[in-house]
XYZ file of C-alpha atoms in Angstrom:
522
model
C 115.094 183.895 87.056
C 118.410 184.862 85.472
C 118.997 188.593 84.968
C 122.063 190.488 83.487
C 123.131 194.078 84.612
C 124.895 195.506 81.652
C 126.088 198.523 80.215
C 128.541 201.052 79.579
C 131.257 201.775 81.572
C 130.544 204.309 84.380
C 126.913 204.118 84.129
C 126.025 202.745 87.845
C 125.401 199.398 86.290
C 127.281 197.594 89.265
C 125.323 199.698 91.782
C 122.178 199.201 90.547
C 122.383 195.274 90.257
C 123.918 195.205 93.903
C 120.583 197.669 94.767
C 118.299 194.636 92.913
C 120.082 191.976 95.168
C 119.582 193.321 98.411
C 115.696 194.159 97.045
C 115.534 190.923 96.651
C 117.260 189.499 99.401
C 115.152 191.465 102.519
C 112.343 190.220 100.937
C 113.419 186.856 101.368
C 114.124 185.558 98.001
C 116.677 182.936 97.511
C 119.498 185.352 95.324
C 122.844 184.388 94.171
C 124.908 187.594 92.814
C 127.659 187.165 90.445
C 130.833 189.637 89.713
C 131.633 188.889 86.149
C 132.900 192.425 85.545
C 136.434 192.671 84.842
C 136.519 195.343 87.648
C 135.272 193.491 90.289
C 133.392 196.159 92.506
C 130.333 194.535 93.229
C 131.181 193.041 96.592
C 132.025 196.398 98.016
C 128.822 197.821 96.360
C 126.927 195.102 98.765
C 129.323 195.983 101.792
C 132.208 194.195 102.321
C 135.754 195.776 103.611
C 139.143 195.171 101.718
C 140.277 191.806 103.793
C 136.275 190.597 103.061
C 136.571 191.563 99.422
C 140.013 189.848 98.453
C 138.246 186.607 100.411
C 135.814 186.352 97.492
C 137.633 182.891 95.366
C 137.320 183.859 92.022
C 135.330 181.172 89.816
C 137.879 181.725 86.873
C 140.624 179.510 89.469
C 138.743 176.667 89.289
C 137.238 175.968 86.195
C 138.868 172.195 85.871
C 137.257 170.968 88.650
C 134.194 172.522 88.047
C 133.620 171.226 84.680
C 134.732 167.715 85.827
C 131.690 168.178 88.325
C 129.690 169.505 86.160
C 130.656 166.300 83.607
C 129.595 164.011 85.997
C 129.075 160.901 84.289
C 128.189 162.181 81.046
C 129.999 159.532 77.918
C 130.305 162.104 75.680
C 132.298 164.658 77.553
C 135.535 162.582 77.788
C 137.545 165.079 80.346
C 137.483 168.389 82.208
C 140.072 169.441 79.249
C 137.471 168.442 76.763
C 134.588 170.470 78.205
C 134.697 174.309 77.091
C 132.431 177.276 78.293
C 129.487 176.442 76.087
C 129.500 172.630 76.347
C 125.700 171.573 77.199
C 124.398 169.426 80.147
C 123.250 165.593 78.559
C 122.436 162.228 80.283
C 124.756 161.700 82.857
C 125.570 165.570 83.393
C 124.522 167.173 86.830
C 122.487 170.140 87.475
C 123.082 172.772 89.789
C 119.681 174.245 92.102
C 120.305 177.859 93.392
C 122.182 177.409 96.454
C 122.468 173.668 96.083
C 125.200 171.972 97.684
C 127.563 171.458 95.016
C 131.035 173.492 94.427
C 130.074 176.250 93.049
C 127.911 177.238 95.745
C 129.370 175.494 99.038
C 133.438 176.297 97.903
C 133.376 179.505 96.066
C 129.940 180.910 97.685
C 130.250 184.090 100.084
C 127.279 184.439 102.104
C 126.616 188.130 102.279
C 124.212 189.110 105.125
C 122.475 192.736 104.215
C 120.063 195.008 105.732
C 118.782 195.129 108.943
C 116.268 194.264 112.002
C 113.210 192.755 110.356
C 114.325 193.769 106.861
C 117.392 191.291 106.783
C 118.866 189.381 104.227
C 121.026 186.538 103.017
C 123.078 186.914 99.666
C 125.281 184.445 97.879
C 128.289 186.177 96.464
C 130.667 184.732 93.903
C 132.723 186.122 91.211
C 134.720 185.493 88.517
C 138.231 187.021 89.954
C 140.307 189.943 88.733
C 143.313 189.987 85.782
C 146.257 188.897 87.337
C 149.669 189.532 86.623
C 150.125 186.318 85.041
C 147.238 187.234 83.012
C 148.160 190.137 81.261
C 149.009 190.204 77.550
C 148.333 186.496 77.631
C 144.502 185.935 78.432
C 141.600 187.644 77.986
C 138.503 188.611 80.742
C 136.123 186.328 78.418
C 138.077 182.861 79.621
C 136.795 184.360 83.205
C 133.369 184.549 82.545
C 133.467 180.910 81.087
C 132.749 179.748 84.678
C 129.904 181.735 84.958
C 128.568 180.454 81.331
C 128.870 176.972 82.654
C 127.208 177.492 85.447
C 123.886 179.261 83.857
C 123.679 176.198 81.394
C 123.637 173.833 83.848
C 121.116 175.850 86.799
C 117.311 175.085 86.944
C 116.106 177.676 88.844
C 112.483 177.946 90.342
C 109.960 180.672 90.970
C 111.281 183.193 93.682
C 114.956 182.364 92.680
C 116.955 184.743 91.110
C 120.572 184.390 89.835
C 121.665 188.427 89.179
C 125.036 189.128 86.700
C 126.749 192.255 87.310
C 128.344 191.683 83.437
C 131.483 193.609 82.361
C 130.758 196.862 80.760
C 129.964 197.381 76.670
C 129.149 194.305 74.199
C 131.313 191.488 75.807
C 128.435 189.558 76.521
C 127.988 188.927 73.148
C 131.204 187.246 72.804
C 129.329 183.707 73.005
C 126.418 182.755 74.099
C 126.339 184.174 77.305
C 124.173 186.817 76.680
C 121.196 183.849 75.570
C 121.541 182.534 78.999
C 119.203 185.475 80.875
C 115.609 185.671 81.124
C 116.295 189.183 80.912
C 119.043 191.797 80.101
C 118.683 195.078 82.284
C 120.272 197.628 80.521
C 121.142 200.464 82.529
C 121.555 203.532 80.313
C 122.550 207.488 81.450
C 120.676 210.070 79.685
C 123.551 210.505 77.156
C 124.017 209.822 73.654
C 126.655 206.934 74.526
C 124.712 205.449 76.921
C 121.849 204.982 74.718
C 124.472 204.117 72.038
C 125.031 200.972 73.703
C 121.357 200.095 73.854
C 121.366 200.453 69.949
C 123.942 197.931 70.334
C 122.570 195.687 71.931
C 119.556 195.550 70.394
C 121.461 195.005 67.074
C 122.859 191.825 68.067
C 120.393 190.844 69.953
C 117.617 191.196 67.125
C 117.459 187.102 65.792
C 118.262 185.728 69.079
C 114.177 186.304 70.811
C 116.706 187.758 73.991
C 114.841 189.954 76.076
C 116.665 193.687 76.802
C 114.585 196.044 79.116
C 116.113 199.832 79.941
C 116.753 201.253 82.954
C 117.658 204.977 83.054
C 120.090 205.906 85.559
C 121.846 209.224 87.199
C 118.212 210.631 85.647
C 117.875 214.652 86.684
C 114.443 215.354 86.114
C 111.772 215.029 82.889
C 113.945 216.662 80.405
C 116.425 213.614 81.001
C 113.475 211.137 80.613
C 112.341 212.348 77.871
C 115.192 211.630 76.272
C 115.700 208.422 77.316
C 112.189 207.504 75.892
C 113.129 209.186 72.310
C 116.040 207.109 72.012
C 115.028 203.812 73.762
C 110.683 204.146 73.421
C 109.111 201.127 74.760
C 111.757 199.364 76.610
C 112.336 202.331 78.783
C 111.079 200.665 82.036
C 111.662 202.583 84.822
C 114.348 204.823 86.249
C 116.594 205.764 88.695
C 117.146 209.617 90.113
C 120.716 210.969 91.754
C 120.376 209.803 95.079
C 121.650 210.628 98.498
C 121.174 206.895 99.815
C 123.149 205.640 96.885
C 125.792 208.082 97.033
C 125.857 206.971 101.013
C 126.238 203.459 99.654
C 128.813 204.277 97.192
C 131.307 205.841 100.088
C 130.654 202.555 102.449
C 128.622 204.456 105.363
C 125.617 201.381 105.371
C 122.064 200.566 104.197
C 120.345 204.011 103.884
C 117.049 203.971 103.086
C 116.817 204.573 99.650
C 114.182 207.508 97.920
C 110.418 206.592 97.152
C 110.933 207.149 93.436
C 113.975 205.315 93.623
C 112.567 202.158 95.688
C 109.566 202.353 93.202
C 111.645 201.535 90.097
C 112.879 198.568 92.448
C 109.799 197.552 92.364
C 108.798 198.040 88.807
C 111.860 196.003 88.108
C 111.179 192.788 89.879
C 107.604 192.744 88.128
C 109.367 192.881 84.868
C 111.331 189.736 85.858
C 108.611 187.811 87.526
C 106.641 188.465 84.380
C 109.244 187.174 81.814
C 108.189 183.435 80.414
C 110.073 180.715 81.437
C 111.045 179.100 78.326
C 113.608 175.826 78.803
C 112.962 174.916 74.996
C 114.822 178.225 74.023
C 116.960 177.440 76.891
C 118.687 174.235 75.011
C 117.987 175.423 71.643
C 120.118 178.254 71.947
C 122.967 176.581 74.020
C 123.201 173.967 71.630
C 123.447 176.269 68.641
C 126.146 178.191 70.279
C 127.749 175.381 71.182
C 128.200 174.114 67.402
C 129.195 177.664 66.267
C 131.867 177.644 69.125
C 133.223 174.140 68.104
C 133.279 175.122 64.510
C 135.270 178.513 65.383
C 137.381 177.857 67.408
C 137.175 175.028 70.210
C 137.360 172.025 68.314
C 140.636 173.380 66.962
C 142.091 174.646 70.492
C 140.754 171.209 71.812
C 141.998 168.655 69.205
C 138.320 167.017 69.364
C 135.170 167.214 67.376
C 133.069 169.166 70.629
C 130.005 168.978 68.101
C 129.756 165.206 69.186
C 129.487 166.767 72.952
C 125.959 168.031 72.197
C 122.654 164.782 73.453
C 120.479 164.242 70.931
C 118.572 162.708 73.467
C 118.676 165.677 75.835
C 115.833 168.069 75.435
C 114.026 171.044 77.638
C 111.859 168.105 79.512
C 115.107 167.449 81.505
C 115.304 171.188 82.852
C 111.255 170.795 83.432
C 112.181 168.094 85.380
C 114.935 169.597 87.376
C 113.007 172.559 88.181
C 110.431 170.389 89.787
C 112.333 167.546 91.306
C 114.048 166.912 94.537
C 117.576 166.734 93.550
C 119.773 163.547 93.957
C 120.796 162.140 97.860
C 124.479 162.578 98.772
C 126.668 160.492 96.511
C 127.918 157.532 98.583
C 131.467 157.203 100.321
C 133.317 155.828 97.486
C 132.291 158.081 94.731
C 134.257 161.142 94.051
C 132.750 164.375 94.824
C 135.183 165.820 92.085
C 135.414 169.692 94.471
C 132.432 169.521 96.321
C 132.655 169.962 100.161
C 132.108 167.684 101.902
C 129.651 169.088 104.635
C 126.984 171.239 104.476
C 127.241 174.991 104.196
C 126.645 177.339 106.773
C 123.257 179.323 106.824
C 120.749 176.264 105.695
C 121.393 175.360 101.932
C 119.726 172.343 102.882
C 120.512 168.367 101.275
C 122.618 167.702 98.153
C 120.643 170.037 95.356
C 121.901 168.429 92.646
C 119.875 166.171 90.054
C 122.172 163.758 88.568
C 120.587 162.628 84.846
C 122.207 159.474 84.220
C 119.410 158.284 81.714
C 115.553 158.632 80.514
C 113.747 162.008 82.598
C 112.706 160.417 86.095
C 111.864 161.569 89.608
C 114.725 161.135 92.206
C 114.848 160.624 95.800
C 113.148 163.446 97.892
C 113.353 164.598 101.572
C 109.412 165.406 102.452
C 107.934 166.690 105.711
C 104.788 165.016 106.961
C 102.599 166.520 109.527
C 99.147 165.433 110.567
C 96.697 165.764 113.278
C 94.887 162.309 115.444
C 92.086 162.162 112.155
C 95.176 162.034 109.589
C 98.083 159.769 111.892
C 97.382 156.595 110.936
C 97.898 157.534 106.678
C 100.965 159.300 107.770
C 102.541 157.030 109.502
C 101.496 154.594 106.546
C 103.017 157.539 104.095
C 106.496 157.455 105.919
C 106.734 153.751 105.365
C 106.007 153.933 101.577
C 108.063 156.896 101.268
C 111.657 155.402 103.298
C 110.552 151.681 100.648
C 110.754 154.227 97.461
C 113.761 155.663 98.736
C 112.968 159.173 99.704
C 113.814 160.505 103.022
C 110.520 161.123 104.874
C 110.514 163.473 108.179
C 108.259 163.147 110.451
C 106.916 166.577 111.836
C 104.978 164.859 114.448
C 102.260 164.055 116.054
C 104.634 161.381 117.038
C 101.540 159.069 118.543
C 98.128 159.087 118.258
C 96.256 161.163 120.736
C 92.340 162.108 119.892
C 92.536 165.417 121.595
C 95.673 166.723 119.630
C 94.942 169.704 116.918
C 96.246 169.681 113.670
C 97.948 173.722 113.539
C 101.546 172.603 115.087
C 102.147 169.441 113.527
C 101.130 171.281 109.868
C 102.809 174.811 110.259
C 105.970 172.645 111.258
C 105.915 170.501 108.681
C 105.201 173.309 106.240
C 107.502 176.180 107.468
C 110.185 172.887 106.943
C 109.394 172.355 102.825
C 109.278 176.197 102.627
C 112.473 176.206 104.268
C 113.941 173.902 101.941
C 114.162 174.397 98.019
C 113.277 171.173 96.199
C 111.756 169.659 98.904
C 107.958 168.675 99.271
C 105.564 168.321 101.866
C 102.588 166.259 102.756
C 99.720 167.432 105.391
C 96.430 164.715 106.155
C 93.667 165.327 108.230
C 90.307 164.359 108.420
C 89.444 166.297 105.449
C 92.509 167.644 104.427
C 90.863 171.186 104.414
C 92.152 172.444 107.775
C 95.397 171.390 106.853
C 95.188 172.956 103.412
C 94.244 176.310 105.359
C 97.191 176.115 107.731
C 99.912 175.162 105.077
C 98.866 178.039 103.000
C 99.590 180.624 106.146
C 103.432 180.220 105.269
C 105.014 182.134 103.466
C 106.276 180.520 100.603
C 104.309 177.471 100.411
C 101.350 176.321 97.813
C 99.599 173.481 99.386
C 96.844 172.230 97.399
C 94.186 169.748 98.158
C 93.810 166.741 96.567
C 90.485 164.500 95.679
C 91.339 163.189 93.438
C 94.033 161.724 90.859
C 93.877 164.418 88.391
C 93.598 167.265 91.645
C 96.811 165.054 92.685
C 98.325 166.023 89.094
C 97.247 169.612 88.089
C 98.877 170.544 91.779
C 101.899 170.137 90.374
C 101.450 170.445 86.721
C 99.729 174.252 87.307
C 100.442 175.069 90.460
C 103.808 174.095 91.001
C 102.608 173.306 94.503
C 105.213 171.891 97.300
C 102.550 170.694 99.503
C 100.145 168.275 99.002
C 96.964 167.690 101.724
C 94.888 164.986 101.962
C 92.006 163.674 103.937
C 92.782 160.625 105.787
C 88.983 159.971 105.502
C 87.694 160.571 102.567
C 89.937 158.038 101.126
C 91.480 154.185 101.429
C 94.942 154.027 102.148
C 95.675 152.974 98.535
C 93.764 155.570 97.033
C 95.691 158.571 99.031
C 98.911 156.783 98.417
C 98.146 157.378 94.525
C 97.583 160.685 95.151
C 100.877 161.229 96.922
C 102.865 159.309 93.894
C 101.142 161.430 91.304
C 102.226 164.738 93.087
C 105.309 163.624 93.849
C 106.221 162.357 90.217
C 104.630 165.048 88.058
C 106.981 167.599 86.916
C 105.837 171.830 86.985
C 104.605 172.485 83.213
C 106.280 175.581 82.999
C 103.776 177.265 80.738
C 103.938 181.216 80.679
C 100.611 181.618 82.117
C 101.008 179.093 85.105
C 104.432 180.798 85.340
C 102.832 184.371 86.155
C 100.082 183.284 87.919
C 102.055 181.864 90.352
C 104.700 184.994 90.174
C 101.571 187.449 90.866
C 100.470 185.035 94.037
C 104.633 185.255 95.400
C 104.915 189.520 94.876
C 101.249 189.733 96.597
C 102.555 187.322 99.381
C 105.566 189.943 99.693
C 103.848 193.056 99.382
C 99.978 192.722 100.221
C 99.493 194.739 96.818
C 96.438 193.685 94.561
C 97.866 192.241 91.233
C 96.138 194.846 88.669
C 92.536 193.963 87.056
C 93.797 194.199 83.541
């Protein structure tokens, strides 16, 4: 999900959205946090010193290699000097995966390590950069936050991914289409009458654009301040935040302190409200596309010298971001071909293969790296399954057993091969036993896996088309090896619908994995 902090100045938006990301992050979400405030404060809100802090690259320095990346081999985007902040992915663009190894993450990604003990987690940091010198009087903040435009139109994030925006403060996000770029917009409003005068504001331009602005009250001193809130705001009042001694901690730099129940509470109340919002990728390119026209017709086709309008696939619809959330990005591209600012080695911390999916024509599956695991009933299909895999050219890894032995059990082989695919976004997992039910069982223990067993070629299907499932399990005899083989093709090859109610389904399964709360009866 993609969430925006804004608000006005002063009103703890930047500490509240760096309160979110470390939420997030201990409970072992995948999170990237973005500065796009023209202040910049939001790595010190998550806890880094001065040297750590003017580390951070700033986005804004490298937006001509990034938008030749992002180009890839897309005919209608002729140069990086071509491409402007709003320019849409098409056939032959590449898309970015949350922490994918491409330059946005692996070159100007900070990994951020907050929390502690059991409750520990890993942040990607970037931001946009501060004014400079040479910028003043000449530039303003909105040709920083064109990195971070570019790089929302092109991500396909998944369930239990979340890109947060710490936005710069009043209506600047309406100065393109930014703002349509967010699942949601989390308003964080003081009891005042210009904090809620900023909500009005918001809502105002917001009204014909179906964008999504919840309220969070902040610096909130009992019910007389809530009460207000709720006159001025009503329903989108969601939750809010009291004065707190564990934020004021966190606001001087002395560590995690363990923030108030109320306070963790509207943490909670908050994620629910994301995980609940509808993914919808038709909006997604409708919207970027009709910004991108008005852009080109105000004022980038002039500063360009181009007709941009011509930048904009008819071809390209929402199926392709369907597709990307579901698919196994692209291999590594090959020796010769330019990585035009990627790195060229991994990232510390696991970011795993080259996330990218590279759309150089009609929507199709691309090459995969899936984990096999199997017990003595389920070794001979596997071993058969890495073969047709490596022919098809996915990268198949073999979890073991690594020969056949009748006395083996089927627990370590599957839990390997299933704590693997969790481990690694985009990637997919098969399990075979005799049944396939055992293995089922066991894939399900991990934590962030949805293994599903399938009988048949529509079970094969739904997996993925409902459940969004990254693990398939199949019994080795209960089927020919033709037969399972379909099954395996089907799952790997059929794309996540998307559809709201599959979408918070699944999101009600994830926060009950996290917190062992009972989704409500209603």
């Amino acid at each position: 999900m993609k969430v925006a902090f804004v608000g006005k100045g002063g009103s703890g938006k930047t500490t509240l959205s760096s309160l979110f990301v470390r939420h997030l992050a201990v409970r072992g979400h995948q999170v990237v946090a973005i500065d796009a405030d023209i202040n910049q404060h939001l790595a010190t809100a998550l806890g880094l010193d001065e040297d750590q802090v003017a580390a951070v690259p700033a986005m804004g320095d490298h937006l001509t290699e990034l938008k030749d990346y992002l180009r890839g081999d897309n005919p209608r985007i002729a140069s990086a000097e071509t491409m402007v902040k709003t320019t849409p992915p098409g056939r032959g663009s590449r898309l970015l995966r949350v922490n994918g190894d491409d330059p946005f993450h692996t070159k100007l990604g900070t990994e951020v390590q907050v929390g502690a003990g059991a409750a520990r987690g890993n942040i990607t940091l970037m931001a946009t950069g501060p004014f400079t010198e040479d910028d003043l009087g000449v530039s303003c903040y909105h040709s920083k936050t064109g990195a971070v435009e570019l790089y929302l139109n092109h991500l396909v994030d998944r369930p239990g991914e979340y890109v947060v925006v710490d936005m710069t403060a009043g209506a600047d996000t309406f100065a393109s289409g930014l703002f349509t770029r967010f699942d949601l917009l989390v308003l964080v409003a003081e009891p005042t009458w210009k904090g809620v005068g900023v909500y009005r504001q918001y809502v105002e331009y917001a009204a014909d654009y179906d964008v999504a602005i919840t309220v969070v009250g902040n610096k909130v001193h009992g019910e007389d301040d809530v009460a207000y809130l709720s006159r001025h705001v009503g329903g989108d009042l969601l939750t809010w935040m009291e004065h707190s001694a564990a934020v004021r901690a966190l606001e001087q730099g002395r560590g995690d302190a363990a923030l108030e129940d109320l306070d963790q509470a509207a943490l909670v109340r908050l994620l629910e409200a994301v995980d609940a919002r509808p993914k919808d990728w038709a909006r997604f390119h409708r919207q970027a596309v009709e910004f991108h026209v008005k852009n080109a017709r105000s004022w980038a086709n002039r500063a360009v010298g181009a007709d941009l309008e011509a930048q904009v696939d008819p071809v390209y619809t929402a199926e392709a971001y369907r597709h990307g959330c579901s698919a196994h990005p692209a291999p590594p591209l090959g020796p010769g071909e330019p990585l035009r600012g990627a790195a060229d080695s991994r990232p510390p911390g696991g970011r795993g293969t080259q996330l990218i999916s590279r759309l150089t024509g009609p929507v199709r599956l691309t090459a995969m790296r899936v984990f096999l695991g199997s017990d003595h009933a389920g070794y001979e299909l596997k071993q058969h399954l890495i073969g047709w895999l490596a022919d098809n050219g996915h990268e198949p890894v073999d979890c073991g057993p690594a020969e056949y032995d009748p006395a083996d059990d089927y627990p370590p082989f599957v839990l390997r091969a299933a704590e693997r695919t969790a481990g690694e976004v985009g990637s997919f997992g098969i399990v075979v036993g005799g049944s396939g039910n055992g293995e089922a069982i066991a894939a399900n223990k991990v934590k962030g896996v949805r293994a599903a067993l399938a009988w048949s070629e529509e079970t094969a299907k739904l997996a993925r088309e409902h459940n969004d499932a990254n693990v398939i399990s199949i019994g080795a005899r209960m089927h020919d090896l033709d037969t399972a083989t379909r099954f395996v093709e089907l799952f790997l090859t059929t794309p996540f619908s998307g559809e709201e109610r599959h979408v918070r389904r699944i999101a009600m399964l994830s926060r009950y994995e996290e917190t062992r709360e009972l989704p409500p009866l209603s």
